[in-house]
């Protein structure tokens, strides 16, 4: 599928979605409120067939957080990047780990590194950091005077 | 007192001591181990008496078989590491009474029996003799009890298999 | 963290495999819920060697950060570096000279063979066979020697730089690689004789740890794990980089989905790697080994993503650039992390011995998971 | 012909000539005890060194080669290291049983040594139930392992002990049955009788196929009973770290380690005695001259040669095969080895009754 076809398809599913085509793949911006049903629909859509999530991460833009989901189809090999802006003070988003199982560990990682709260995640605990750790290491304002390497 | 008697008293003391530990220990695993040593001591007594075959069978059946079975069932069912609760006082009193009654009874029997000295010839039975007796159909043959025990064991084995089969679908 | 020790409410045994355990090959901590010998659940506890490489990279320049990535999946250090070099080149739109591309691919494939050999030896040792360890290390040593001559290091090579490779390969490079290839073809046969055909080994592996194609995709499994379940996931075929589109090789796809299939996929991949090396080693073109780049690299504002196929699967490097000399945000999508997430699904209902076999065929490298 | 018979007789007579009977007996006890412990030490050191060298040859490396010529003192140095180590007892262990277990294991190993004929007329006690005694006492060694596993208070140890218990109890059956196949032929349990019955040929050659089947089963069962790879599930270090002896260190670990090697020696000695003629030289029916030449090799060399060959075979297994899974291990015993060996006993009985053996 070309980017144009994907755009048409996605606009059918969610008219409010906006696009950005500057990168390698098509970027889709979605509101957090519409996010969950949008993801369900693009997963189950026969033409889009985005069955493979190869990357899930978050970017801290200092004013807000952006969740980035890289999705791909194992049959037709087109890729779509879904981005969701989150409030930095109270980042909350629905989980997708029942749609793509790989998201479970990735979401836990994002949870502890960025403090994003994934609603309805079955087991949202610290995965990597020690249990008594305070702070979100991958946020831009995180400072650790002892362990951080600065050049 | 010669070496033989000293060895006898050593073995006897060992059996009694481990026996006491077996009934008095409050950790069930320790009891089982003490029971095991007690049974091994009895096998040692048989060796001392030169009835080697019985001694070996004692070890195979009781130590190798039954006690291992007991230990396994302890592993599988009991919380083997924890101390058991202290028994109630009435139970302690009555068990002491039972022990004393048993001691009195046995002491009476022994003193009445009055062991007569038998010849000091080494008591040596060929194993083949035992085998022949076991399967002989003559007046003093043991084939009937032997076969009856075999049937019992077979029934027990089949029972075990049936019990084991039942739990199979659960565990996948 | 250790309150799990003990038993669960249902009376199941909880045991900690790791952080120090012979079968995890590193500091991986897994909590197993056992009913007798049957595994009911596996829960990973990560982070024992987490160095936060992603955060570290945010303060390193585009030339520097590549060297940190050798320490992620240290068994395919070349391929990690390759991915980083490629993503920087993508951002700068640099054309890499053909000579460098050839050398890079040969190095990648040698690394893949070395990594698979280490996997083979370690997995055999997990299953209780000790001798394969030494057989595989004998061959791996030859690769390490080649690496050492050319890159100056044996494990964390740091040979790839944005725009090409760091230096000319050693004059003996071609000769040695060819000698190794000729040797290795015979040795691969020896491996099969020793382990693959062994009846105990086959009984341990066949039908164990089944992973269906749907699950493999859903759990994001890549590399040999996915390919053994019949999922096409080889990035070298899907999105060829450097000269992978010019060489002939097969993507090994098997449909068994069990441990033995995963084992076979890796063994066959080694011979495919040999095939790639054979096609390239005699035809390395003349020319520069490095494209001309500026002293200080600055990627334009934007997002760049590069996927490569490491020995363990798909490695993704995601860079968000604000136009500075350092990346604004960098994310490594490591194959081990996703493959690990399928572990719980795969081992349920199997025995401890099977768990070891499944762990072995997942081929986890802990720094790759923890980053 | 050189024989140890003269030596033992000389010591016996000298002691009885110079001391009263009780003290002579006591002195003999002490002598035998010291000899047995000495043999333990030598066997332990020698077999560990041998294992390392065998492993090295199989794995294309050199093995120990620094301490002494060909590294023969390496194991002694290791022993010194183990003795000097602090012996730890875990806090939540059952301290008494934890410390007792290694001694139980080693004492049991020592007890099995009793009826083994090391050379012609060189035996501690030619007990009339020789082989049965060995089977009986060897079943005690499982107790030591169960004790060690339970009292450590470690779940790996407990799992290892459970596995080991199930394994040893199961494999005792087929080991016993394969021993019985030879007893059927000899008609005696006495070790000296069994050896004497092989004067004109070893049973493995004389009794055709059933003896070979029994031998193979015996070797498999022996490997399993001594917890050796590919049946080393009790310690399976990639699964259970070190199984039942995870918590042991220093000399207590060394005792477990030693008893493993002593047990290997013992089962191989029994195997050599039953199937390969014990100390009996290699004789072929009517070749008088050949038999005469063979007689010139001392009987102790025959015995140790055969035993060490079997030990080598068991070591060869260890460094070649992957480990079985626990259910496969029990399947192998109960579904294959046990029925085969039961059938084999019947077959051997038939052979013995019909006189088909040589």
JSON list of N, CA and C in Angstrom, two decimals, chain C residues 192-226:
[
{"chain": "C", "resi": 192, "resn": "UNK", "atom": "N", "xyz": [26.66, -31.19, 13.31]},
{"chain": "C", "resi": 192, "resn": "UNK", "atom": "CA", "xyz": [25.46, -31.99, 13.10]},
{"chain": "C", "resi": 192, "resn": "UNK", "atom": "C", "xyz": [25.66, -33.39, 13.64]},
{"chain": "C", "resi": 193, "resn": "UNK", "atom": "N", "xyz": [26.84, -33.95, 13.39]},
{"chain": "C", "resi": 193, "resn": "UNK", "atom": "CA", "xyz": [27.09, -35.32, 13.82]},
{"chain": "C", "resi": 193, "resn": "UNK", "atom": "C", "xyz": [27.05, -35.42, 15.34]},
{"chain": "C", "resi": 194, "resn": "UNK", "atom": "N", "xyz": [27.62, -34.41, 15.98]},
{"chain": "C", "resi": 194, "resn": "UNK", "atom": "CA", "xyz": [27.75, -34.50, 17.43]},
{"chain": "C", "resi": 194, "resn": "UNK", "atom": "C", "xyz": [26.42, -34.25, 18.14]},
{"chain": "C", "resi": 195, "resn": "UNK", "atom": "N", "xyz": [25.67, -33.26, 17.71]},
{"chain": "C", "resi": 195, "resn": "UNK", "atom": "CA", "xyz": [24.52, -32.85, 18.50]},
{"chain": "C", "resi": 195, "resn": "UNK", "atom": "C", "xyz": [23.20, -33.07, 17.76]},
{"chain": "C", "resi": 196, "resn": "UNK", "atom": "N", "xyz": [23.10, -32.63, 16.52]},
{"chain": "C", "resi": 196, "resn": "UNK", "atom": "CA", "xyz": [21.80, -32.63, 15.86]},
{"chain": "C", "resi": 196, "resn": "UNK", "atom": "C", "xyz": [21.20, -34.02, 15.77]},
{"chain": "C", "resi": 197, "resn": "UNK", "atom": "N", "xyz": [22.05, -35.01, 15.48]},
{"chain": "C", "resi": 197, "resn": "UNK", "atom": "CA", "xyz": [21.51, -36.35, 15.30]},
{"chain": "C", "resi": 197, "resn": "UNK", "atom": "C", "xyz": [21.32, -37.11, 16.59]},
{"chain": "C", "resi": 198, "resn": "UNK", "atom": "N", "xyz": [21.78, -36.55, 17.70]},
{"chain": "C", "resi": 198, "resn": "UNK", "atom": "CA", "xyz": [21.73, -37.27, 18.97]},
{"chain": "C", "resi": 198, "resn": "UNK", "atom": "C", "xyz": [20.28, -37.47, 19.42]},
{"chain": "C", "resi": 199, "resn": "UNK", "atom": "N", "xyz": [19.96, -38.68, 19.80]},
{"chain": "C", "resi": 199, "resn": "UNK", "atom": "CA", "xyz": [18.54, -38.98, 20.10]},
{"chain": "C", "resi": 199, "resn": "UNK", "atom": "C", "xyz": [18.09, -38.28, 21.38]},
{"chain": "C", "resi": 200, "resn": "UNK", "atom": "N", "xyz": [18.99, -38.18, 22.34]},
{"chain": "C", "resi": 200, "resn": "UNK", "atom": "CA", "xyz": [18.61, -37.49, 23.58]},
{"chain": "C", "resi": 200, "resn": "UNK", "atom": "C", "xyz": [18.30, -36.03, 23.25]},
{"chain": "C", "resi": 201, "resn": "UNK", "atom": "N", "xyz": [19.17, -35.44, 22.45]},
{"chain": "C", "resi": 201, "resn": "UNK", "atom": "CA", "xyz": [18.99, -34.04, 22.08]},
{"chain": "C", "resi": 201, "resn": "UNK", "atom": "C", "xyz": [17.68, -33.83, 21.34]},
{"chain": "C", "resi": 202, "resn": "UNK", "atom": "N", "xyz": [17.39, -34.72, 20.39]},
{"chain": "C", "resi": 202, "resn": "UNK", "atom": "CA", "xyz": [16.14, -34.55, 19.64]},
{"chain": "C", "resi": 202, "resn": "UNK", "atom": "C", "xyz": [14.92, -34.69, 20.53]},
{"chain": "C", "resi": 203, "resn": "UNK", "atom": "N", "xyz": [15.01, -35.64, 21.47]},
{"chain": "C", "resi": 203, "resn": "UNK", "atom": "CA", "xyz": [13.86, -35.80, 22.37]},
{"chain": "C", "resi": 203, "resn": "UNK", "atom": "C", "xyz": [13.69, -34.58, 23.27]},
{"chain": "C", "resi": 204, "resn": "UNK", "atom": "N", "xyz": [14.82, -33.96, 23.64]},
{"chain": "C", "resi": 204, "resn": "UNK", "atom": "CA", "xyz": [14.71, -32.78, 24.47]},
{"chain": "C", "resi": 204, "resn": "UNK", "atom": "C", "xyz": [14.09, -31.60, 23.71]},
{"chain": "C", "resi": 205, "resn": "UNK", "atom": "N", "xyz": [14.33, -31.55, 22.38]},
{"chain": "C", "resi": 205, "resn": "UNK", "atom": "CA", "xyz": [13.99, -30.36, 21.62]},
{"chain": "C", "resi": 205, "resn": "UNK", "atom": "C", "xyz": [12.68, -30.47, 20.86]},
{"chain": "C", "resi": 206, "resn": "UNK", "atom": "N", "xyz": [12.35, -31.63, 20.36]},
{"chain": "C", "resi": 206, "resn": "UNK", "atom": "CA", "xyz": [11.20, -31.72, 19.46]},
{"chain": "C", "resi": 206, "resn": "UNK", "atom": "C", "xyz": [9.90, -31.54, 20.22]},
{"chain": "C", "resi": 207, "resn": "UNK", "atom": "N", "xyz": [9.03, -30.71, 19.66]},
{"chain": "C", "resi": 207, "resn": "UNK", "atom": "CA", "xyz": [7.72, -30.51, 20.26]},
{"chain": "C", "resi": 207, "resn": "UNK", "atom": "C", "xyz": [7.73, -29.69, 21.53]},
{"chain": "C", "resi": 208, "resn": "UNK", "atom": "N", "xyz": [8.86, -29.07, 21.83]},
{"chain": "C", "resi": 208, "resn": "UNK", "atom": "CA", "xyz": [8.96, -28.29, 23.07]},
{"chain": "C", "resi": 208, "resn": "UNK", "atom": "C", "xyz": [8.93, -26.81, 22.74]},
{"chain": "C", "resi": 209, "resn": "UNK", "atom": "N", "xyz": [8.19, -26.06, 23.51]},
{"chain": "C", "resi": 209, "resn": "UNK", "atom": "CA", "xyz": [8.20, -24.61, 23.36]},
{"chain": "C", "resi": 209, "resn": "UNK", "atom": "C", "xyz": [7.60, -24.13, 22.06]},
{"chain": "C", "resi": 210, "resn": "UNK", "atom": "N", "xyz": [6.41, -24.64, 21.74]},
{"chain": "C", "resi": 210, "resn": "UNK", "atom": "CA", "xyz": [5.81, -24.27, 20.46]},
{"chain": "C", "resi": 210, "resn": "UNK", "atom": "C", "xyz": [5.37, -22.81, 20.45]},
{"chain": "C", "resi": 211, "resn": "UNK", "atom": "N", "xyz": [5.66, -22.14, 19.37]},
{"chain": "C", "resi": 211, "resn": "UNK", "atom": "CA", "xyz": [5.26, -20.75, 19.20]},
{"chain": "C", "resi": 211, "resn": "UNK", "atom": "C", "xyz": [4.57, -20.65, 17.85]},
{"chain": "C", "resi": 212, "resn": "UNK", "atom": "N", "xyz": [3.30, -20.28, 17.86]},
{"chain": "C", "resi": 212, "resn": "UNK", "atom": "CA", "xyz": [2.56, -20.24, 16.60]},
{"chain": "C", "resi": 212, "resn": "UNK", "atom": "C", "xyz": [2.94, -18.96, 15.84]},
{"chain": "C", "resi": 213, "resn": "UNK", "atom": "N", "xyz": [2.75, -18.94, 14.51]},
{"chain": "C", "resi": 213, "resn": "UNK", "atom": "CA", "xyz": [3.11, -17.74, 13.74]},
{"chain": "C", "resi": 213, "resn": "UNK", "atom": "C", "xyz": [2.39, -16.49, 14.24]},
{"chain": "C", "resi": 214, "resn": "UNK", "atom": "N", "xyz": [1.10, -16.63, 14.59]},
{"chain": "C", "resi": 214, "resn": "UNK", "atom": "CA", "xyz": [0.35, -15.46, 15.05]},
{"chain": "C", "resi": 214, "resn": "UNK", "atom": "C", "xyz": [0.96, -14.91, 16.34]},
{"chain": "C", "resi": 215, "resn": "UNK", "atom": "N", "xyz": [1.29, -15.83, 17.25]},
{"chain": "C", "resi": 215, "resn": "UNK", "atom": "CA", "xyz": [1.89, -15.39, 18.51]},
{"chain": "C", "resi": 215, "resn": "UNK", "atom": "C", "xyz": [3.25, -14.76, 18.26]},
{"chain": "C", "resi": 216, "resn": "UNK", "atom": "N", "xyz": [4.00, -15.37, 17.35]},
{"chain": "C", "resi": 216, "resn": "UNK", "atom": "CA", "xyz": [5.33, -14.84, 17.08]},
{"chain": "C", "resi": 216, "resn": "UNK", "atom": "C", "xyz": [5.23, -13.40, 16.61]},
{"chain": "C", "resi": 217, "resn": "UNK", "atom": "N", "xyz": [4.26, -13.10, 15.74]},
{"chain": "C", "resi": 217, "resn": "UNK", "atom": "CA", "xyz": [4.10, -11.73, 15.25]},
{"chain": "C", "resi": 217, "resn": "UNK", "atom": "C", "xyz": [3.61, -10.83, 16.37]},
{"chain": "C", "resi": 218, "resn": "UNK", "atom": "N", "xyz": [2.62, -11.34, 17.12]},
{"chain": "C", "resi": 218, "resn": "UNK", "atom": "CA", "xyz": [2.03, -10.52, 18.16]},
{"chain": "C", "resi": 218, "resn": "UNK", "atom": "C", "xyz": [3.03, -10.17, 19.25]},
{"chain": "C", "resi": 219, "resn": "UNK", "atom": "N", "xyz": [3.89, -11.13, 19.59]},
{"chain": "C", "resi": 219, "resn": "UNK", "atom": "CA", "xyz": [4.90, -10.86, 20.61]},
{"chain": "C", "resi": 219, "resn": "UNK", "atom": "C", "xyz": [6.10, -10.10, 20.04]},
{"chain": "C", "resi": 220, "resn": "UNK", "atom": "N", "xyz": [6.05, -9.81, 18.76]},
{"chain": "C", "resi": 220, "resn": "UNK", "atom": "CA", "xyz": [7.16, -9.05, 18.17]},
{"chain": "C", "resi": 220, "resn": "UNK", "atom": "C", "xyz": [8.43, -9.85, 18.07]},
{"chain": "C", "resi": 221, "resn": "UNK", "atom": "N", "xyz": [8.31, -11.17, 17.99]},
{"chain": "C", "resi": 221, "resn": "UNK", "atom": "CA", "xyz": [9.51, -11.99, 17.86]},
{"chain": "C", "resi": 221, "resn": "UNK", "atom": "C", "xyz": [10.11, -11.79, 16.48]},
{"chain": "C", "resi": 222, "resn": "UNK", "atom": "N", "xyz": [11.42, -11.76, 16.44]},
{"chain": "C", "resi": 222, "resn": "UNK", "atom": "CA", "xyz": [12.10, -11.60, 15.16]},
{"chain": "C", "resi": 222, "resn": "UNK", "atom": "C", "xyz": [13.25, -12.57, 15.10]},
{"chain": "C", "resi": 223, "resn": "UNK", "atom": "N", "xyz": [13.96, -12.53, 13.99]},
{"chain": "C", "resi": 223, "resn": "UNK", "atom": "CA", "xyz": [15.13, -13.37, 13.86]},
{"chain": "C", "resi": 223, "resn": "UNK", "atom": "C", "xyz": [14.77, -14.84, 13.79]},
{"chain": "C", "resi": 224, "resn": "UNK", "atom": "N", "xyz": [15.71, -15.69, 14.13]},
{"chain": "C", "resi": 224, "resn": "UNK", "atom": "CA", "xyz": [15.47, -17.13, 14.01]},
{"chain": "C", "resi": 224, "resn": "UNK", "atom": "C", "xyz": [14.24, -17.60, 14.77]},
{"chain": "C", "resi": 225, "resn": "UNK", "atom": "N", "xyz": [13.90, -16.94, 15.87]},
{"chain": "C", "resi": 225, "resn": "UNK", "atom": "CA", "xyz": [12.73, -17.36, 16.63]},
{"chain": "C", "resi": 225, "resn": "UNK", "atom": "C", "xyz": [11.47, -17.22, 15.78]},
{"chain": "C", "resi": 226, "resn": "UNK", "atom": "N", "xyz": [11.33, -16.10, 15.10]},
{"chain": "C", "resi": 226, "resn": "UNK", "atom": "CA", "xyz": [10.15, -15.90, 14.26]},
{"chain": "C", "resi": 226, "resn": "UNK", "atom": "C", "xyz": [10.21, -16.78, 13.02]}
]
